[in-house]
Every structure is written in structure tokens, then in C-alpha cells.
């Protein structure tokens, strides 16, 4: 399954944010093991770097290691003019989330995972809470 990861899910894993870390870490491990194909937007990379550095006061080296791990695991969806114009057309409640959806649509992805389901209301792609996606992955396939 090809899944777009919203920034909050990645931050939950990287920052060990309770009570969300278990589901987020499970999904990252699923990407690492090849059970999922993970995607994130180019803007997510800069957001993660900024937020991890701000919230942890970690050394730049540790932050770069975290970003490098994400780059090794995830495919990157470019955010270009076409994606931004599509985000406007989507008219979702939150423009940042609309950009994420437009990225996923541009690559023909099957799902999005986020804790902010309301921000993705109206998405043409199914949006799963990380826990719900985890359950779906652990259920036997027909």
C-alpha cells in the first residue's frame, strides 16, 4: 500500500510524543520493512527539521540524522506550482493539508495517514488515523 504520511505522524515517532508514538513508530517500521511504501512532501522535510530542532534543542547532528533516516525511508513528493494550484482547487479546510492531499493525488497514492482527520475533510483519497491504519495492516487480507 502506498501511503502519504502527514507531518504530525512523523513528528509523533521522532519526538516520542505520547500517547501517539506507538502507532506512529509501528507505521515507520512497516515502511522500513517494506510492508508500506511511505511518502512525504518536500515541505515536510523542512518542517520536521525546524520542529525537531525547536522542540528538542538537540544538536544539529542528531537532527540531520533523523532527517536523513526519513529521506532513506520515504519517497519525496515535490511541491511545485501544479501541486499548489491543485491544493487551491481542493478547497479543504486547511491549506497546508490541501497541499499534502494534492501531493498524494499527484502520485496516485492509495491513502493518507494523519491525526488531523478534520483538516483532510473532503479529500479524494482515504485518510486514516495512524491507529486505524495499523489495525488494517495487522488484519489478514482476503
CSV table of C-alpha atoms in Angstrom, one decimal:
chain,number,residue,atom,x,y,z
A,1,UNK,CA,0.0,0.0,0.0
A,2,UNK,CA,1.3,3.4,-0.9
A,3,UNK,CA,0.7,5.9,2.0
A,4,UNK,CA,1.3,9.6,2.4
A,5,UNK,CA,2.4,10.5,5.9
A,6,UNK,CA,1.3,13.8,7.4
A,7,UNK,CA,3.9,15.7,9.3
A,8,UNK,CA,2.2,15.1,12.7
A,9,UNK,CA,2.7,11.3,12.3
A,10,UNK,CA,6.4,11.6,11.6
A,11,UNK,CA,6.8,14.0,14.5
A,12,UNK,CA,5.0,11.6,16.8
A,13,UNK,CA,7.6,9.0,16.1
A,14,UNK,CA,10.7,11.3,16.1
A,15,UNK,CA,9.7,13.2,19.2
A,16,UNK,CA,8.3,10.2,21.0
A,17,UNK,CA,5.0,12.0,21.7
A,18,UNK,CA,2.7,10.1,23.9
A,19,UNK,CA,0.2,8.6,23.5
A,20,UNK,CA,0.7,8.6,19.7
A,21,UNK,CA,4.3,7.3,19.4
A,22,UNK,CA,3.3,3.5,19.4
A,23,UNK,CA,1.2,3.8,16.3
A,24,UNK,CA,3.5,6.2,14.5
A,25,UNK,CA,6.6,4.1,15.3
A,26,UNK,CA,4.8,0.9,14.1
A,27,UNK,CA,4.0,2.6,10.7
A,28,UNK,CA,7.5,3.8,10.3
A,29,UNK,CA,8.7,0.3,11.0
A,30,UNK,CA,6.2,-1.0,8.4
A,31,UNK,CA,7.8,1.3,5.9
A,32,UNK,CA,11.3,0.2,6.9
A,33,UNK,CA,10.2,-3.5,6.5
A,34,UNK,CA,8.6,-2.9,3.1
A,35,UNK,CA,5.0,-3.6,4.3
A,36,UNK,CA,4.1,0.0,3.3
A,37,UNK,CA,5.6,2.4,0.8
A,38,UNK,CA,5.9,5.7,2.6
A,39,UNK,CA,5.7,9.2,1.0
A,40,UNK,CA,6.0,12.7,2.4
A,41,UNK,CA,6.1,16.1,0.8
A,42,UNK,CA,9.2,18.1,0.3
A,43,UNK,CA,7.8,20.7,2.7
A,44,UNK,CA,7.5,18.1,5.4
A,45,UNK,CA,11.3,17.7,5.4
A,46,UNK,CA,11.9,21.3,6.3
A,47,UNK,CA,9.0,21.3,8.8
A,48,UNK,CA,10.4,18.2,10.6
A,49,UNK,CA,13.9,19.7,10.7
A,50,UNK,CA,12.6,23.0,12.2
A,51,UNK,CA,10.2,21.5,14.7
A,52,UNK,CA,12.5,18.8,15.9
A,53,UNK,CA,15.3,21.3,16.4
A,54,UNK,CA,12.9,23.7,18.2
A,55,UNK,CA,11.3,21.2,20.5
A,56,UNK,CA,14.3,19.1,21.5
A,57,UNK,CA,17.2,21.6,21.4
A,58,UNK,CA,19.2,18.7,20.0
A,59,UNK,CA,22.5,19.0,18.4
A,60,UNK,CA,22.3,19.8,14.7
A,61,UNK,CA,24.0,16.4,14.0
A,62,UNK,CA,21.2,14.5,15.7
A,63,UNK,CA,18.6,16.4,13.8
A,64,UNK,CA,20.3,15.7,10.5
A,65,UNK,CA,20.5,12.0,11.4
A,66,UNK,CA,16.7,12.0,11.9
A,67,UNK,CA,16.1,13.8,8.7
A,68,UNK,CA,18.5,11.5,6.8
A,69,UNK,CA,16.6,8.5,8.2
A,70,UNK,CA,13.3,9.9,6.9
A,71,UNK,CA,14.9,10.6,3.5
A,72,UNK,CA,16.2,7.0,3.3
A,73,UNK,CA,12.8,5.5,4.2
A,74,UNK,CA,10.4,7.8,2.3
A,75,UNK,CA,9.8,8.9,-1.2
A,76,UNK,CA,9.5,12.6,-1.6
A,77,UNK,CA,6.6,14.3,-3.3
A,78,UNK,CA,7.6,17.5,-4.9
A,79,UNK,CA,5.7,20.6,-4.1
A,80,UNK,CA,5.5,22.6,-7.4
A,81,UNK,CA,3.1,25.1,-9.0
A,82,UNK,CA,0.8,22.3,-10.2
A,83,UNK,CA,0.5,20.8,-6.7
A,84,UNK,CA,-0.1,24.2,-5.2
A,85,UNK,CA,-2.8,25.1,-7.8
A,86,UNK,CA,-4.4,21.7,-7.2
A,87,UNK,CA,-4.4,22.4,-3.4
A,88,UNK,CA,-6.3,25.6,-4.0
A,89,UNK,CA,-8.9,23.8,-6.2
A,90,UNK,CA,-9.5,21.1,-3.5
A,91,UNK,CA,-10.9,23.8,-1.1
A,92,UNK,CA,-10.1,21.8,2.0
A,93,UNK,CA,-10.5,23.5,5.4
A,94,UNK,CA,-6.7,23.8,5.9
A,95,UNK,CA,-4.4,24.8,3.0
A,96,UNK,CA,-1.3,23.0,4.4
A,97,UNK,CA,-3.4,19.8,4.5
A,98,UNK,CA,-4.7,20.5,1.0
A,99,UNK,CA,-1.1,20.7,-0.3
A,100,UNK,CA,-0.4,17.3,1.3
A,101,UNK,CA,-3.5,15.9,-0.4
A,102,UNK,CA,-2.5,17.4,-3.7
A,103,UNK,CA,0.9,15.7,-3.4
A,104,UNK,CA,-0.7,12.4,-2.7
A,105,UNK,CA,-3.1,12.8,-5.6
A,106,UNK,CA,-0.3,13.8,-8.0
A,107,UNK,CA,1.4,10.5,-7.2
A,108,UNK,CA,-1.7,8.4,-7.3
A,109,UNK,CA,-1.3,7.2,-3.7
A,110,UNK,CA,-3.8,4.9,-2.0
A,111,UNK,CA,-4.1,6.5,1.4
A,112,UNK,CA,-3.0,9.3,3.8
A,113,UNK,CA,-2.3,8.9,7.5
A,114,UNK,CA,-2.8,11.8,9.9
A,115,UNK,CA,-4.1,12.6,13.3
A,116,UNK,CA,-5.8,15.6,11.9
A,117,UNK,CA,-8.7,14.0,10.1
A,118,UNK,CA,-10.8,17.1,10.2
A,119,UNK,CA,-8.2,19.0,8.2
A,120,UNK,CA,-8.5,16.5,5.4
A,121,UNK,CA,-12.3,16.6,5.2
A,122,UNK,CA,-13.2,16.3,1.6
A,123,UNK,CA,-10.0,14.5,0.5
A,124,UNK,CA,-10.5,12.4,-2.6
A,125,UNK,CA,-8.0,9.9,-1.0
A,126,UNK,CA,-9.0,7.9,2.1
A,127,UNK,CA,-7.5,9.3,5.3
A,128,UNK,CA,-6.7,7.0,8.2
A,129,UNK,CA,-5.7,7.7,11.8
A,130,UNK,CA,-2.4,6.0,12.4
A,131,UNK,CA,-4.0,3.5,14.8
A,132,UNK,CA,-6.7,2.6,12.2
A,133,UNK,CA,-4.1,2.1,9.6
A,134,UNK,CA,-2.1,-0.1,12.0
A,135,UNK,CA,-5.2,-2.2,12.6
A,136,UNK,CA,-5.8,-2.5,8.9
A,137,UNK,CA,-2.2,-3.7,8.3
A,138,UNK,CA,-2.4,-6.3,11.0
A,139,UNK,CA,-5.7,-7.8,9.8
A,140,UNK,CA,-5.5,-10.8,7.5
A,141,UNK,CA,-6.0,-10.0,3.8
A,142,UNK,CA,-8.8,-11.8,2.0
